[in-house]
């Protein structure tokens, strides 16, 4: 039996932008309170973002950021396909 895909929490940024909260550190995640969460690669999360939503990075941190997702999944996939940058001089 296959489990249904879970949808991320939707919220509003201070300016009213529809966002999905994303945390890069357990410190900022736990500062928001007792939330359920799932840890996954960004490229997998982007497939679940509702249309018209951006990402709100570390909303509980002293500095947070709203990041539009338009084209981000494609850019990440291209980067992964190209491999890591060369360190040859």
GROMACS .gro file of N, CA and C in nm:
model
  267
    1UNK      N    1   0.084  -0.117   0.000
    1UNK     CA    2   0.000   0.000   0.000
    1UNK      C    3   0.088   0.124   0.000
    2UNK      N    4   0.061   0.216  -0.086
    2UNK     CA    5   0.140   0.338  -0.098
    2UNK      C    6   0.078   0.449  -0.012
    3UNK      N    7   0.162   0.519   0.063
    3UNK     CA    8   0.114   0.630   0.146
    3UNK      C    9   0.090   0.752   0.059
    4UNK      N   10  -0.011   0.829   0.096
    4UNK     CA   11  -0.040   0.954   0.025
    4UNK      C   12   0.073   1.053   0.052
    5UNK      N   13   0.105   1.132  -0.046
    5UNK     CA   14   0.209   1.234  -0.031
    5UNK      C   15   0.159   1.342   0.065
    6UNK      N   16   0.242   1.376   0.161
    6UNK     CA   17   0.207   1.481   0.256
    6UNK      C   18   0.231   1.617   0.194
    7UNK      N   19   0.147   1.712   0.230
    7UNK     CA   20   0.162   1.849   0.182
    7UNK      C   21   0.223   1.933   0.293
    8UNK      N   22   0.311   2.026   0.258
    8UNK     CA   23   0.373   2.110   0.361
    8UNK      C   24   0.274   2.211   0.419
    9UNK      N   25   0.310   2.262   0.535
    9UNK     CA   26   0.232   2.366   0.601
    9UNK      C   27   0.239   2.493   0.519
   10UNK      N   28   0.126   2.559   0.507
   10UNK     CA   29   0.120   2.686   0.436
   10UNK      C   30   0.102   2.797   0.539
   11UNK      N   31   0.171   2.908   0.517
   11UNK     CA   32   0.164   3.021   0.610
   11UNK      C   33   0.170   3.150   0.529
   12UNK      N   34   0.169   3.261   0.598
   12UNK     CA   35   0.182   3.392   0.533
   12UNK      C   36   0.302   3.465   0.589
   13UNK      N   37   0.382   3.523   0.501
   13UNK     CA   38   0.494   3.608   0.543
   13UNK      C   39   0.435   3.741   0.591
   14UNK      N   40   0.511   3.823   0.661
   14UNK     CA   41   0.459   3.951   0.709
   14UNK      C   42   0.398   4.039   0.600
   15UNK      N   43   0.447   4.027   0.476
   15UNK     CA   44   0.391   4.108   0.368
   15UNK      C   45   0.271   4.042   0.300
   16UNK      N   46   0.228   3.926   0.352
   16UNK     CA   47   0.111   3.857   0.298
   16UNK      C   48   0.143   3.750   0.195
   17UNK      N   49   0.269   3.734   0.157
   17UNK     CA   50   0.309   3.631   0.061
   17UNK      C   51   0.280   3.493   0.117
   18UNK      N   52   0.218   3.407   0.036
   18UNK     CA   53   0.195   3.268   0.076
   18UNK      C   54   0.329   3.195   0.076
   19UNK      N   55   0.362   3.131   0.188
   19UNK     CA   56   0.493   3.066   0.203
   19UNK      C   57   0.478   2.929   0.267
   20UNK      N   58   0.582   2.850   0.248
   20UNK     CA   59   0.601   2.725   0.321
   20UNK      C   60   0.724   2.749   0.409
   21UNK      N   61   0.710   2.734   0.541
   21UNK     CA   62   0.825   2.754   0.630
   21UNK      C   63   0.929   2.643   0.612
   22UNK      N   64   1.056   2.683   0.602
   22UNK     CA   65   1.168   2.591   0.586
   22UNK      C   66   1.276   2.633   0.685
   23UNK      N   67   1.338   2.535   0.751
   23UNK     CA   68   1.440   2.565   0.851
   23UNK      C   69   1.569   2.494   0.815
   24UNK      N   70   1.679   2.566   0.822
   24UNK     CA   71   1.809   2.510   0.789
   24UNK      C   72   1.883   2.460   0.912
   25UNK      N   73   1.823   2.478   1.030
   25UNK     CA   74   1.887   2.440   1.155
   25UNK      C   75   1.781   2.397   1.255
   26UNK      N   76   1.807   2.290   1.332
   26UNK     CA   77   1.713   2.251   1.438
   26UNK      C   78   1.688   2.364   1.538
   27UNK      N   79   1.788   2.448   1.558
   27UNK     CA   80   1.774   2.561   1.651
   27UNK      C   81   1.657   2.650   1.611
   28UNK      N   82   1.647   2.685   1.484
   28UNK     CA   83   1.539   2.772   1.438
   28UNK      C   84   1.407   2.698   1.429
   29UNK      N   85   1.411   2.572   1.393
   29UNK     CA   86   1.289   2.491   1.388
   29UNK      C   87   1.225   2.483   1.526
   30UNK      N   88   1.302   2.446   1.625
   30UNK     CA   89   1.246   2.427   1.760
   30UNK      C   90   1.209   2.559   1.827
   31UNK      N   91   1.264   2.670   1.781
   31UNK     CA   92   1.227   2.801   1.835
   31UNK      C   93   1.084   2.839   1.797
   32UNK      N   94   1.028   2.776   1.695
   32UNK     CA   95   0.891   2.808   1.654
   32UNK      C   96   0.787   2.740   1.740
   33UNK      N   97   0.827   2.641   1.817
   33UNK     CA   98   0.733   2.567   1.900
   33UNK      C   99   0.725   2.422   1.856
   34UNK      N  100   0.633   2.347   1.915
   34UNK     CA  101   0.624   2.203   1.886
   34UNK      C  102   0.554   2.175   1.752
   35UNK      N  103   0.630   2.173   1.646
   35UNK     CA  104   0.577   2.145   1.513
   35UNK      C  105   0.619   2.005   1.469
   36UNK      N  106   0.532   1.938   1.395
   36UNK     CA  107   0.574   1.817   1.326
   36UNK      C  108   0.656   1.859   1.206
   37UNK      N  109   0.754   1.780   1.169
   37UNK     CA  110   0.837   1.817   1.055
   37UNK      C  111   0.889   1.693   0.986
   38UNK      N  112   0.936   1.711   0.867
   38UNK     CA  113   0.999   1.607   0.789
   38UNK      C  114   1.127   1.665   0.732
   39UNK      N  115   1.237   1.593   0.746
   39UNK     CA  116   1.364   1.638   0.692
   39UNK      C  117   1.383   1.574   0.555
   40UNK      N  118   1.403   1.657   0.452
   40UNK     CA  119   1.423   1.605   0.318
   40UNK      C  120   1.502   1.703   0.235
   41UNK      N  121   1.561   1.655   0.125
   41UNK     CA  122   1.636   1.745   0.037
   41UNK      C  123   1.544   1.851  -0.024
   42UNK      N  124   1.600   1.968  -0.046
   42UNK     CA  125   1.523   2.079  -0.100
   42UNK      C  126   1.455   2.043  -0.232
   43UNK      N  127   1.525   1.973  -0.319
   43UNK     CA  128   1.468   1.940  -0.450
   43UNK      C  129   1.341   1.854  -0.434
   44UNK      N  130   1.336   1.768  -0.331
   44UNK     CA  131   1.215   1.688  -0.305
   44UNK      C  132   1.103   1.773  -0.248
   45UNK      N  133   1.136   1.869  -0.164
   45UNK     CA  134   1.036   1.960  -0.108
   45UNK      C  135   0.972   2.044  -0.217
   46UNK      N  136   1.051   2.090  -0.311
   46UNK     CA  137   0.999   2.178  -0.415
   46UNK      C  138   0.888   2.113  -0.497
   47UNK      N  139   0.891   1.982  -0.509
   47UNK     CA  140   0.784   1.911  -0.580
   47UNK      C  141   0.652   1.916  -0.504
   48UNK      N  142   0.657   1.949  -0.377
   48UNK     CA  143   0.537   1.951  -0.291
   48UNK      C  144   0.482   2.091  -0.264
   49UNK      N  145   0.554   2.193  -0.305
   49UNK     CA  146   0.512   2.331  -0.277
   49UNK      C  147   0.384   2.363  -0.352
   50UNK      N  148   0.282   2.413  -0.282
   50UNK     CA  149   0.158   2.450  -0.352
   50UNK      C  150   0.183   2.564  -0.452
   51UNK      N  151   0.108   2.568  -0.560
   51UNK     CA  152   0.124   2.677  -0.657
   51UNK      C  153   0.109   2.814  -0.591
   52UNK      N  154   0.191   2.908  -0.633
   52UNK     CA  155   0.184   3.044  -0.581
   52UNK      C  156   0.252   3.065  -0.447
   53UNK      N  157   0.322   2.963  -0.395
   53UNK     CA  158   0.390   2.975  -0.267
   53UNK      C  159   0.540   2.995  -0.286
   54UNK      N  160   0.599   3.067  -0.193
   54UNK     CA  161   0.744   3.083  -0.184
   54UNK      C  162   0.792   3.007  -0.062
   55UNK      N  163   0.922   3.006  -0.038
   55UNK     CA  164   0.977   2.947   0.084
   55UNK      C  165   1.010   3.058   0.183
   56UNK      N  166   0.982   3.036   0.309
   56UNK     CA  167   1.024   3.128   0.414
   56UNK      C  168   1.136   3.058   0.491
   57UNK      N  169   1.259   3.105   0.471
   57UNK     CA  170   1.375   3.041   0.532
   57UNK      C  171   1.398   3.095   0.672
   58UNK      N  172   1.398   3.003   0.769
   58UNK     CA  173   1.430   3.034   0.908
   58UNK      C  174   1.349   3.151   0.963
   59UNK      N  175   1.217   3.139   0.957
   59UNK     CA  176   1.127   3.246   1.001
   59UNK      C  177   1.144   3.284   1.147
   60UNK      N  178   1.199   3.196   1.231
   60UNK     CA  179   1.218   3.229   1.373
   60UNK      C  180   1.358   3.283   1.402
   61UNK      N  181   1.442   3.295   1.300
   61UNK     CA  182   1.579   3.344   1.319
   61UNK      C  183   1.581   3.497   1.325
   62UNK      N  184   1.689   3.556   1.376
   62UNK     CA  185   1.699   3.702   1.377
   62UNK      C  186   1.686   3.762   1.237
   63UNK      N  187   1.730   3.689   1.136
   63UNK     CA  188   1.716   3.732   0.997
   63UNK      C  189   1.656   3.615   0.921
   64UNK      N  190   1.545   3.639   0.853
   64UNK     CA  191   1.482   3.536   0.771
   64UNK      C  192   1.471   3.589   0.629
   65UNK      N  193   1.424   3.502   0.539
   65UNK     CA  194   1.420   3.540   0.399
   65UNK      C  195   1.306   3.468   0.329
   66UNK      N  196   1.236   3.539   0.242
   66UNK     CA  197   1.134   3.477   0.156
   66UNK      C  198   1.201   3.455   0.020
   67UNK      N  199   1.197   3.330  -0.024
   67UNK     CA  200   1.264   3.290  -0.148
   67UNK      C  201   1.161   3.239  -0.247
   68UNK      N  202   1.141   3.309  -0.359
   68UNK     CA  203   1.050   3.258  -0.462
   68UNK      C  204   1.102   3.125  -0.517
   69UNK      N  205   1.011   3.038  -0.555
   69UNK     CA  206   1.051   2.904  -0.600
   69UNK      C  207   1.046   2.888  -0.751
   70UNK      N  208   1.003   2.990  -0.825
   70UNK     CA  209   0.994   2.979  -0.970
   70UNK      C  210   1.128   2.940  -1.030
   71UNK      N  211   1.134   2.827  -1.098
   71UNK     CA  212   1.256   2.780  -1.164
   71UNK      C  213   1.360   2.719  -1.074
   72UNK      N  214   1.337   2.719  -0.942
   72UNK     CA  215   1.438   2.670  -0.848
   72UNK      C  216   1.458   2.519  -0.862
   73UNK      N  217   1.351   2.442  -0.875
   73UNK     CA  218   1.363   2.296  -0.887
   73UNK      C  219   1.443   2.259  -1.012
   74UNK      N  220   1.413   2.326  -1.123
   74UNK     CA  221   1.485   2.297  -1.247
   74UNK      C  222   1.633   2.331  -1.234
   75UNK      N  223   1.664   2.444  -1.170
   75UNK     CA  224   1.803   2.484  -1.151
   75UNK      C  225   1.878   2.384  -1.064
   76UNK      N  226   1.814   2.335  -0.958
   76UNK     CA  227   1.879   2.237  -0.871
   76UNK      C  228   1.902   2.106  -0.944
   77UNK      N  229   1.806   2.062  -1.022
   77UNK     CA  230   1.822   1.937  -1.097
   77UNK      C  231   1.935   1.949  -1.200
   78UNK      N  232   1.944   2.064  -1.267
   78UNK     CA  233   2.052   2.085  -1.363
   78UNK      C  234   2.187   2.083  -1.293
   79UNK      N  235   2.195   2.145  -1.176
   79UNK     CA  236   2.320   2.148  -1.101
   79UNK      C  237   2.360   2.008  -1.058
   80UNK      N  238   2.265   1.929  -1.012
   80UNK     CA  239   2.293   1.792  -0.971
   80UNK      C  240   2.339   1.708  -1.091
   81UNK      N  241   2.278   1.729  -1.207
   81UNK     CA  242   2.315   1.653  -1.327
   81UNK      C  243   2.457   1.690  -1.373
   82UNK      N  244   2.495   1.816  -1.356
   82UNK     CA  245   2.629   1.861  -1.397
   82UNK      C  246   2.737   1.814  -1.302
   83UNK      N  247   2.700   1.777  -1.181
   83UNK     CA  248   2.798   1.732  -1.082
   83UNK      C  249   2.858   1.850  -1.008
   84UNK      N  250   2.945   1.819  -0.911
   84UNK     CA  251   3.006   1.926  -0.832
   84UNK      C  252   3.102   2.007  -0.918
   85UNK      N  253   3.124   2.134  -0.879
   85UNK     CA  254   3.216   2.218  -0.955
   85UNK      C  255   3.357   2.160  -0.952
   86UNK      N  256   3.431   2.185  -1.057
   86UNK     CA  257   3.568   2.135  -1.067
   86UNK      C  258   3.658   2.215  -0.974
   87UNK      N  259   3.753   2.144  -0.911
   87UNK     CA  260   3.851   2.211  -0.825
   87UNK      C  261   3.985   2.222  -0.895
   88UNK      N  262   3.989   2.183  -1.022
   88UNK     CA  263   4.114   2.194  -1.099
   88UNK      C  264   4.142   2.340  -1.130
   89UNK      N  265   4.265   2.382  -1.113
   89UNK     CA  266   4.304   2.519  -1.125
   89UNK      C  267   4.318   2.569  -1.261
   0.00000   0.00000   0.00000
